[in-house]
PDB file of C-alpha atoms in Angstrom:
ATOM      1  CA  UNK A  29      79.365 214.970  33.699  1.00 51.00           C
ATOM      2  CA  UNK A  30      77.605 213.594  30.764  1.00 56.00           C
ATOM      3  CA  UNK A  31      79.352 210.250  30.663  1.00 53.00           C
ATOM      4  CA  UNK A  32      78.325 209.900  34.312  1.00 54.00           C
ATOM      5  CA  UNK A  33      75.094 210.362  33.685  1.00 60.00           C
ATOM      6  CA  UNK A  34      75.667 208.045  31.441  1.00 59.00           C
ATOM      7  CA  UNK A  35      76.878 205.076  33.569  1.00 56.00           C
ATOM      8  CA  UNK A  36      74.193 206.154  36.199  1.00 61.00           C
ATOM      9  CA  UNK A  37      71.691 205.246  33.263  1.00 62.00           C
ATOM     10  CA  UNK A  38      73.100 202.108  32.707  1.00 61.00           C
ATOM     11  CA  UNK A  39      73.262 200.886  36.348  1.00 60.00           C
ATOM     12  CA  UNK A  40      69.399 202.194  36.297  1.00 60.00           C
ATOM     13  CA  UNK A  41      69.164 199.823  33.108  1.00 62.00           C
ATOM     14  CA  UNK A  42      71.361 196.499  34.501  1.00 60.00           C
ATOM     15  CA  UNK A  43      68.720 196.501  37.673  1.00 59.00           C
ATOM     16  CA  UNK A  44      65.797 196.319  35.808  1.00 61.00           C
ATOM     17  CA  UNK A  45      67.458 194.131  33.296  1.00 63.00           C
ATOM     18  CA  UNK A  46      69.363 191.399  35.706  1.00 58.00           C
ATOM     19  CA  UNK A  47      68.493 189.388  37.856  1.00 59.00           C
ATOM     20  CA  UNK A  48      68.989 191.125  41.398  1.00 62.00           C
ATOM     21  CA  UNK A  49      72.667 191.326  42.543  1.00 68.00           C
ATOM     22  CA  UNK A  50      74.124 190.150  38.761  1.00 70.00           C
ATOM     23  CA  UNK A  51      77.879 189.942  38.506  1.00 81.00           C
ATOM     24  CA  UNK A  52      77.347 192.445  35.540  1.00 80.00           C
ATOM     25  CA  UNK A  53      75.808 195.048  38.036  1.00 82.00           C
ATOM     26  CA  UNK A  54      79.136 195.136  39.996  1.00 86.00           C
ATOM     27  CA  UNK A  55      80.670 196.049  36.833  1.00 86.00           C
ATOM     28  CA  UNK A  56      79.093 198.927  35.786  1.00 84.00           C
ATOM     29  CA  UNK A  57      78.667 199.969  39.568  1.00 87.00           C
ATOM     30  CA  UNK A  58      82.395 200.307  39.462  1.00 89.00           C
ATOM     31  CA  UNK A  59      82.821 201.523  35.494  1.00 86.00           C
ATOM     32  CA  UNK A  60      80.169 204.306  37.242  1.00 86.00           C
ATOM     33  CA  UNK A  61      82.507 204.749  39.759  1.00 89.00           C
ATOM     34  CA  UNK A  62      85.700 205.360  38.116  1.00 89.00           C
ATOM     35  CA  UNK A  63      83.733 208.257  36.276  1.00 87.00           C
ATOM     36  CA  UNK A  64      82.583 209.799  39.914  1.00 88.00           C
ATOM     37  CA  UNK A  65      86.281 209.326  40.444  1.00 90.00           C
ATOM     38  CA  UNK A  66      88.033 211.189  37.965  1.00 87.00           C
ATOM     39  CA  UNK A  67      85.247 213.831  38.569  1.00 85.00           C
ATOM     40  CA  UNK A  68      86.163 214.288  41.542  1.00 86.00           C
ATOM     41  CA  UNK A  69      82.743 213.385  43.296  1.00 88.00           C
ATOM     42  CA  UNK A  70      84.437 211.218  46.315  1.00 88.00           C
ATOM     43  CA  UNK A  71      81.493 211.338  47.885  1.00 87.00           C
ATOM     44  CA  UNK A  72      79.752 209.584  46.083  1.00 88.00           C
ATOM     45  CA  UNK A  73      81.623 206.495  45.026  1.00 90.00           C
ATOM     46  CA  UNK A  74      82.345 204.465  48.558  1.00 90.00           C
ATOM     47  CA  UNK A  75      78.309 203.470  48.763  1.00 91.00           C
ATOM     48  CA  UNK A  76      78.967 202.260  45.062  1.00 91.00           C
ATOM     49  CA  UNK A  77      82.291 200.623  45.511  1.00 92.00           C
ATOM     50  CA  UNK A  78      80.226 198.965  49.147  1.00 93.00           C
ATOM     51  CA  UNK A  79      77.968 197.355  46.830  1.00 91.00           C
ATOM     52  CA  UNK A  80      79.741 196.214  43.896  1.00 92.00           C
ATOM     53  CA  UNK A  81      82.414 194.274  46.464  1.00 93.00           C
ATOM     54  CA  UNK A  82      79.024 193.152  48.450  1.00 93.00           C
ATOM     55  CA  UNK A  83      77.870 191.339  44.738  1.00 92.00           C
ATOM     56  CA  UNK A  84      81.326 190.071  43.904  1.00 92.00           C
ATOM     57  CA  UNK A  85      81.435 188.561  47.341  1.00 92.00           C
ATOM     58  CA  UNK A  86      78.073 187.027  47.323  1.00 90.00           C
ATOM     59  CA  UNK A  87      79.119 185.735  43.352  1.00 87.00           C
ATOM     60  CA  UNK A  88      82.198 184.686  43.279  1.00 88.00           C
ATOM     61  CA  UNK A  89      83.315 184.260  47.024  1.00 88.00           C
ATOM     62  CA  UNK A  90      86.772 185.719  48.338  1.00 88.00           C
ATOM     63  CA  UNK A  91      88.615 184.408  45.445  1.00 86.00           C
ATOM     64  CA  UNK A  92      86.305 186.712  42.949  1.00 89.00           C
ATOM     65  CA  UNK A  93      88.886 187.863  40.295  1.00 84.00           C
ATOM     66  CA  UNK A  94      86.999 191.149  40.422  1.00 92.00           C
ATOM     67  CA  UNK A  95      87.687 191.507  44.190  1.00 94.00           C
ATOM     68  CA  UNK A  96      91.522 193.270  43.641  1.00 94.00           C
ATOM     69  CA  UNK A  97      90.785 195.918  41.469  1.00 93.00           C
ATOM     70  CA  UNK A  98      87.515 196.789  43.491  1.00 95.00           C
ATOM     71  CA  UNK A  99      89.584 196.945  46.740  1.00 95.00           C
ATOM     72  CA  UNK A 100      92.441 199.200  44.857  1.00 94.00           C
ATOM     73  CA  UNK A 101      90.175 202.103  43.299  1.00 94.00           C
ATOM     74  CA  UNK A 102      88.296 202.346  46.882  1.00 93.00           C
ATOM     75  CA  UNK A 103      91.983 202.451  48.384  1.00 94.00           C
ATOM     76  CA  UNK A 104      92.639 204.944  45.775  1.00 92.00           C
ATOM     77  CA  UNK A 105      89.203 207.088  46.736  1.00 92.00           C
ATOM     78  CA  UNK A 106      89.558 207.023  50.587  1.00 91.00           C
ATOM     79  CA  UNK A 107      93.148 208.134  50.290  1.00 89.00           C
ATOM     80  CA  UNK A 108      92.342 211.157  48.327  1.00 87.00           C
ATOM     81  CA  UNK A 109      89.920 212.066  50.813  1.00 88.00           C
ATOM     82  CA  UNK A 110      92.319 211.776  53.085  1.00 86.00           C
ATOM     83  CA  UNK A 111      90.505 208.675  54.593  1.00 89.00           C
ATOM     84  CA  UNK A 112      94.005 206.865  55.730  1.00 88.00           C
ATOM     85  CA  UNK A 113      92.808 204.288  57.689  1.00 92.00           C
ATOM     86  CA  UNK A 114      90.375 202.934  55.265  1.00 92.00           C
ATOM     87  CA  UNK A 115      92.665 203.735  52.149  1.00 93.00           C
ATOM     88  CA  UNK A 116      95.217 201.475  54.139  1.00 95.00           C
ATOM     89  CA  UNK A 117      92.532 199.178  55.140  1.00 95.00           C
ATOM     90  CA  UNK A 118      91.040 198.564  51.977  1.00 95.00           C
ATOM     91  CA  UNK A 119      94.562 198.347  50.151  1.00 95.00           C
ATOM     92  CA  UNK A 120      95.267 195.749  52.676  1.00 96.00           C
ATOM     93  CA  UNK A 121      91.622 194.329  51.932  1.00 95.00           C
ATOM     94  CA  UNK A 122      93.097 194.013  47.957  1.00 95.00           C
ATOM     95  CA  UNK A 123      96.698 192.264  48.945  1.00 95.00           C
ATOM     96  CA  UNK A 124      95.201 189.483  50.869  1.00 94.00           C
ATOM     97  CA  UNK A 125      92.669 188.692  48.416  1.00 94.00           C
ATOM     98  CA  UNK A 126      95.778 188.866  46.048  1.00 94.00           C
ATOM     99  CA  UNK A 127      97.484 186.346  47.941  1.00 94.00           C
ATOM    100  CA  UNK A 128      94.503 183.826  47.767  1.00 91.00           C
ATOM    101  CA  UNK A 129      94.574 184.180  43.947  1.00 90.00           C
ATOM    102  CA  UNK A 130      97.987 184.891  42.822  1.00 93.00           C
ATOM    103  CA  UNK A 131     100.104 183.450  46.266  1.00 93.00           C
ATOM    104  CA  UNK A 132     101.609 185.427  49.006  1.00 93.00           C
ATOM    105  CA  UNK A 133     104.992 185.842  46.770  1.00 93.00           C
ATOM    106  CA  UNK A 134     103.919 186.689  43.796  1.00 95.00           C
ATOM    107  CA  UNK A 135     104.805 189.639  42.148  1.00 95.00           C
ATOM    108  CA  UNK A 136     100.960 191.091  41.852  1.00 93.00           C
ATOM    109  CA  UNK A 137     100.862 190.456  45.207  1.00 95.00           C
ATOM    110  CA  UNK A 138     104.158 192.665  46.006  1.00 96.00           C
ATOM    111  CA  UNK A 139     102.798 195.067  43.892  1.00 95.00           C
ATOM    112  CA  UNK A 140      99.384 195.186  45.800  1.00 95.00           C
ATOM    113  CA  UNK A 141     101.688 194.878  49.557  1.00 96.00           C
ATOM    114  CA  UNK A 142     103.660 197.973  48.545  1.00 96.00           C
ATOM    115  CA  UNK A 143     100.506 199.947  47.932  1.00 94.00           C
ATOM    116  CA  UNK A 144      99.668 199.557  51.706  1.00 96.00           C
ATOM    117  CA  UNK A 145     103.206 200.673  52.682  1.00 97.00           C
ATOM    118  CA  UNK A 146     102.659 203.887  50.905  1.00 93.00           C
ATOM    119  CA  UNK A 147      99.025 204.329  52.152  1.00 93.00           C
ATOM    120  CA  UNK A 148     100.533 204.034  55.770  1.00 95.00           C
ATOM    121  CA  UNK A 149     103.757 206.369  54.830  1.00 94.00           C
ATOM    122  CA  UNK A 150     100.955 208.809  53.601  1.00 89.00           C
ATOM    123  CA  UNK A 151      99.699 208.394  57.157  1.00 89.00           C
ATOM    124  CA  UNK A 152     102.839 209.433  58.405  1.00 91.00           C
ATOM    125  CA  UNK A 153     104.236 206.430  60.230  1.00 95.00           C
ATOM    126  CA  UNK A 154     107.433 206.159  58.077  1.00 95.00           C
ATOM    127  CA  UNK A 155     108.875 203.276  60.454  1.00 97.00           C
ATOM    128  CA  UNK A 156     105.721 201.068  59.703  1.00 97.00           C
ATOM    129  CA  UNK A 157     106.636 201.492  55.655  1.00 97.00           C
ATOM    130  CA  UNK A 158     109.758 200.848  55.954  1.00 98.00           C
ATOM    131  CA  UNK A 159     109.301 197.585  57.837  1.00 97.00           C
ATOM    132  CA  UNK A 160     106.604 196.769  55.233  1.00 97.00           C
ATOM    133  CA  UNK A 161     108.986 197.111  52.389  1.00 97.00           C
ATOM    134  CA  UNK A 162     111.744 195.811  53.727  1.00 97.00           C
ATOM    135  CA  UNK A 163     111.549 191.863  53.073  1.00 96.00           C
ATOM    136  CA  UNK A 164     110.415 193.246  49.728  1.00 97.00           C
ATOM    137  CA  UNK A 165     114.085 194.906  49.181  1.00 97.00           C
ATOM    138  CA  UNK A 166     115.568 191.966  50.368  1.00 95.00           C
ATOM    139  CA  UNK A 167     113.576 189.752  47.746  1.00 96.00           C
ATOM    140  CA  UNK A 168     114.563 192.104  45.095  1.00 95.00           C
ATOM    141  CA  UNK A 169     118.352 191.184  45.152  1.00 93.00           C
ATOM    142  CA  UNK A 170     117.279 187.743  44.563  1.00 94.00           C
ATOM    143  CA  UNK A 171     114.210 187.811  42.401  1.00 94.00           C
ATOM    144  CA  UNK A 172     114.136 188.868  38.583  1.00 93.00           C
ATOM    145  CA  UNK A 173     110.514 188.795  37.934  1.00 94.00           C
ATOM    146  CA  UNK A 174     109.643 192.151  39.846  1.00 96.00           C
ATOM    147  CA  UNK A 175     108.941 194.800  36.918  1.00 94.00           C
ATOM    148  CA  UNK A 176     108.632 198.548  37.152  1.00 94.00           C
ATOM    149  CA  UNK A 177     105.671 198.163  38.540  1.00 93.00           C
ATOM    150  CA  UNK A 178     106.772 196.716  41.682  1.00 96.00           C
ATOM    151  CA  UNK A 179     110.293 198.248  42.011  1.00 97.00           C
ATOM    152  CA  UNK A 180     109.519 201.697  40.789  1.00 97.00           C
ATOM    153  CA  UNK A 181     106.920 202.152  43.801  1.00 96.00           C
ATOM    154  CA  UNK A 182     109.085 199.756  46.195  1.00 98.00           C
ATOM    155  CA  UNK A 183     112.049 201.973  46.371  1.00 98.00           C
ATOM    156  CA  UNK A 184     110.263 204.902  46.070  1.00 97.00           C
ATOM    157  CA  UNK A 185     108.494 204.722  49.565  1.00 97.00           C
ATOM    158  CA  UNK A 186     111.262 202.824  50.972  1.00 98.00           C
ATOM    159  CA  UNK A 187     113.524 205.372  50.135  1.00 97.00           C
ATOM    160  CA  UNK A 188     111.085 208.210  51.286  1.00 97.00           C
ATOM    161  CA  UNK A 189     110.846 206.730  54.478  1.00 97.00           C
ATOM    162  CA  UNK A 190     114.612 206.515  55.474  1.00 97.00           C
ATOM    163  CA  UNK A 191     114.656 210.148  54.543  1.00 95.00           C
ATOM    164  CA  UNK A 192     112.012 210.725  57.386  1.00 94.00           C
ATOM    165  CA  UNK A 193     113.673 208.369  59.376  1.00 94.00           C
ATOM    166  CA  UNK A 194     117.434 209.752  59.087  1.00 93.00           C
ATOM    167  CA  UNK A 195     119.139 207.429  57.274  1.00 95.00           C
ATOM    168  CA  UNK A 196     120.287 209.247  53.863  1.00 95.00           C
ATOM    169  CA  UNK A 197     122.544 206.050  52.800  1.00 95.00           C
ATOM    170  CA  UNK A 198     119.853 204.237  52.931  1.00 96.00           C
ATOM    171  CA  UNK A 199     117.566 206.893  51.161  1.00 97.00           C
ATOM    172  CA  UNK A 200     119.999 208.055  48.458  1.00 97.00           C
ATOM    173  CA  UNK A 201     120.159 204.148  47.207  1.00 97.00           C
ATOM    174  CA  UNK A 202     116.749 203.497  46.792  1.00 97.00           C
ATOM    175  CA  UNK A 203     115.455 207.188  45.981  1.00 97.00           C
ATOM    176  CA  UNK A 204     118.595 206.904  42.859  1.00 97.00           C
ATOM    177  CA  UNK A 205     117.178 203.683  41.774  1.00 97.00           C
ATOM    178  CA  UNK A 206     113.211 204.425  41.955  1.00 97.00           C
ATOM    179  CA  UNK A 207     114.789 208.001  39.738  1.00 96.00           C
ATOM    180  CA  UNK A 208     116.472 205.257  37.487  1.00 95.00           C
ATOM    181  CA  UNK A 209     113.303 202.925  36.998  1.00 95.00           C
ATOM    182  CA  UNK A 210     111.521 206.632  36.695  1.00 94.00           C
ATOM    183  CA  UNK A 211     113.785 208.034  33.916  1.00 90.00           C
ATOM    184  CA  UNK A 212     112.927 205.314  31.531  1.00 90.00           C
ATOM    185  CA  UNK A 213     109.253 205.079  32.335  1.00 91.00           C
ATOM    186  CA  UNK A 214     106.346 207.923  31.473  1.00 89.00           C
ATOM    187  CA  UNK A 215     104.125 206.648  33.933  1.00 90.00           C
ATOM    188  CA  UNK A 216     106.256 207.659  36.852  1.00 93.00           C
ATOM    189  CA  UNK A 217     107.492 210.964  35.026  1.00 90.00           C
ATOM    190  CA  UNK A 218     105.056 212.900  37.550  1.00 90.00           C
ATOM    191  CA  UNK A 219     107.229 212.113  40.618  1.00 93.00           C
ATOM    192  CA  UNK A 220     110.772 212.509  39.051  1.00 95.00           C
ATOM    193  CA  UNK A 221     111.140 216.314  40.192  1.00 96.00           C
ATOM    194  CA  UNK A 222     109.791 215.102  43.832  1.00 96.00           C
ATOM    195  CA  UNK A 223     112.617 212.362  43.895  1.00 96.00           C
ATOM    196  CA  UNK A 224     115.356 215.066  42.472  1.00 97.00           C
ATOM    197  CA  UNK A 225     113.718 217.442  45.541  1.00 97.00           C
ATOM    198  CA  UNK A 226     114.393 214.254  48.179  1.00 97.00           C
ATOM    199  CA  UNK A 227     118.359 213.654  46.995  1.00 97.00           C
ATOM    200  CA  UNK A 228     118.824 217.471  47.015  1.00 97.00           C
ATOM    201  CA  UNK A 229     117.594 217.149  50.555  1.00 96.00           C
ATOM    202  CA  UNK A 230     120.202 214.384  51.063  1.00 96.00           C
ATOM    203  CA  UNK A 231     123.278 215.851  49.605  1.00 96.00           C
ATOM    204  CA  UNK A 232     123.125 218.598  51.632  1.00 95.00           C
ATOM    205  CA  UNK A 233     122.955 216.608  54.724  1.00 92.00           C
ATOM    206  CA  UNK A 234     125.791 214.423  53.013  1.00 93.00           C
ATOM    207  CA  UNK A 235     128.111 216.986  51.327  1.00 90.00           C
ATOM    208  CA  UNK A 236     130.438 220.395  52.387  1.00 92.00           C
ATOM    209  CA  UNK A 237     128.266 221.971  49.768  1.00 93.00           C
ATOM    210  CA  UNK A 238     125.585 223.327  50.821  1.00 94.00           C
ATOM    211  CA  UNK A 239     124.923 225.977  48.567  1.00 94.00           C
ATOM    212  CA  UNK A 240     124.890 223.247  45.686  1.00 95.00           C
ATOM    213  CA  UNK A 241     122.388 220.976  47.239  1.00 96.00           C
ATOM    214  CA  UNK A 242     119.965 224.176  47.526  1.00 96.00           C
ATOM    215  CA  UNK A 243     120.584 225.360  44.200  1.00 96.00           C
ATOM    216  CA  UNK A 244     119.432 221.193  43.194  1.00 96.00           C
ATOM    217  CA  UNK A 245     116.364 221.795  44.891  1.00 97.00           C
ATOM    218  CA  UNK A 246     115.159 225.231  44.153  1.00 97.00           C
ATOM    219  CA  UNK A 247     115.698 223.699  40.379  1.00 97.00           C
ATOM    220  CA  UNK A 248     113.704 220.571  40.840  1.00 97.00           C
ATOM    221  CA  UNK A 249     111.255 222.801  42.718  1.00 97.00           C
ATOM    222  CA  UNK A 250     110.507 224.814  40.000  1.00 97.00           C
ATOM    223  CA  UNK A 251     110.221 221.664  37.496  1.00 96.00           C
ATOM    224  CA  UNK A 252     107.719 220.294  39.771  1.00 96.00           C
ATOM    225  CA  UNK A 253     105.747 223.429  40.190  1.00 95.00           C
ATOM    226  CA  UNK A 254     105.925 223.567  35.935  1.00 95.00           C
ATOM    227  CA  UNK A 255     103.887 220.431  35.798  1.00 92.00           C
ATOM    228  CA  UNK A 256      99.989 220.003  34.841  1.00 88.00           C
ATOM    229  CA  UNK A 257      99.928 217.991  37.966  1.00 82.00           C
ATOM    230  CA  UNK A 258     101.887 220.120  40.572  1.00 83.00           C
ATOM    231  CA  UNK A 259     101.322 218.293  43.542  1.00 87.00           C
ATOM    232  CA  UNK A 260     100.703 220.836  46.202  1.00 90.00           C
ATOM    233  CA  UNK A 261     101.707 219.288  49.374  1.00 90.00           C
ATOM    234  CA  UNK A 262     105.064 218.047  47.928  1.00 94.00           C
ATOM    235  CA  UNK A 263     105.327 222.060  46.593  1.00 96.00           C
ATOM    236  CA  UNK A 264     104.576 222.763  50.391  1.00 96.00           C
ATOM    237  CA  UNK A 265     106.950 220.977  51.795  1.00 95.00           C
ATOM    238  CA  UNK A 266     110.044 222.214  49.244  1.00 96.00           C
ATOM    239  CA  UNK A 267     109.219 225.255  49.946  1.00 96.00           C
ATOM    240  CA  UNK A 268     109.121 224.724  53.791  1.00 96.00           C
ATOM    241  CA  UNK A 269     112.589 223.004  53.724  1.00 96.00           C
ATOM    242  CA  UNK A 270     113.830 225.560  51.495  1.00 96.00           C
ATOM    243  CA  UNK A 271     112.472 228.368  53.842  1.00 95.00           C
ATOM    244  CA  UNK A 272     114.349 226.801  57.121  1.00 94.00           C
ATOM    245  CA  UNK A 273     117.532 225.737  55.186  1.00 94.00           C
ATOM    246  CA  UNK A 274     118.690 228.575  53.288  1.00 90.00           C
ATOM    247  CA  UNK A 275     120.691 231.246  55.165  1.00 87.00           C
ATOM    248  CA  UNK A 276     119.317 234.426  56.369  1.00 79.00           C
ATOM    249  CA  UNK A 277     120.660 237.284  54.661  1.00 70.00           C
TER     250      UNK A 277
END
């Protein structure tokens, strides 16, 4: 796109500018690759995101405050390429360097922990994110300083995985509460119909009523399929559960 080009001009500019491997270079290297991002390009942001943590490194040691962010958008980009192990590897890379800055308790850090647990339930190993979330839950009943942005995601994958797992009391508690913290924020709007798909799931496993439950989540179904940004693989795997649970006629 044009405003790649852009940013590909001015990392061209910044090295013949700045003195070799500039703190201001690992800026732009990542503003460029936020814009290969949202393109799209996957490829072509890892080398980019490699060398802007290599500069922050070399700068500002393991404590560089430009370290987290770096480690979260390459998280971000291997995950959508369906890289698990490095997604989880470089969210994990992020939460650790959190913990230097911010402490291993604090809420940025939680934040940045959770992240991991839903790289590895993307993975599939549900127990593993629910054992990462779990002290997390715990803290929660005590703790008043974790905002949406830590509970929202917490329950969400906690709950997800105790749906996996088979344990819908568990599931239905923290899948209402991430549909509470959801309701009253637009950032999460986008996985509201997938959450009202999950405790359709769990009500008919927990209720006489079948034909209810499926009626719930051929409804959310079809609000998640009215969406600009349907995501396909939870469509896939409505329709899948829909397609072994409803009776043969």
């Amino acid at each position: 796109s044009a405003a790649s080009d852009v940013y590909k001009r001015q990392v061209e500019i910044r090295c013949e500018q700045l003195p070799a491997r500039h703190v201001h270079l690992a800026h732009t290297l990542v503003n460029r690759s936020l814009m290969l991002f949202n393109a799209g390009r996957l490829d072509e942001v890892t080398p980019l995101v490699d060398e802007a943590v290599e500069i922050y490194l070399e700068q500002g040691g393991p404590q560089s405050p430009y370290l987290v962010s770096t480690y979260r958008l390459n998280g971000a980009v291997q995950d959508s390429a369906g890289n698990h192990d490095a997604a989880i590897a470089s969210f994990s890379s992020a939460a650790e360097t959190q913990a230097r800055v911010l402490g291993p308790k604090h809420s940025g850090t939680v934040a940045v922990r959770v992240e991991v647990a839903q790289a590895v339930l993307g993975q599939g190993d549900y127990l593993r994110a629910i054992e990462l979330c779990e002290p997390w839950i715990e803290a929660a009943k005590r703790r008043d300083d974790f905002d949406a942005n830590v509970l929202f995601p917490l329950h969400f994958v906690y709950g997800r995985g105790h749906l996996i797992a088979g344990s819908p009391e568990l599931a239905k508690e923290s899948l209402s509460m991430a549909l509470e913290l959801a309701a009253k924020n637009r950032a999460y709007e986008y996985a509201v119909p997938v959450m009202e798909i999950d405790l359709g799931r769990l009500r008919w496993k927990m209720t006489p009523d079948k034909a209810a439950a499926i009626a719930d989540v051929e409804a959310a179904l079809a609000k998640l399929k009215a969406r600009d940004d349907t995501d396909l693989a939870e469509v896939k795997r409505a329709e899948t559960w829909l397609a072994q649970t409803k009776p043969k006629r």
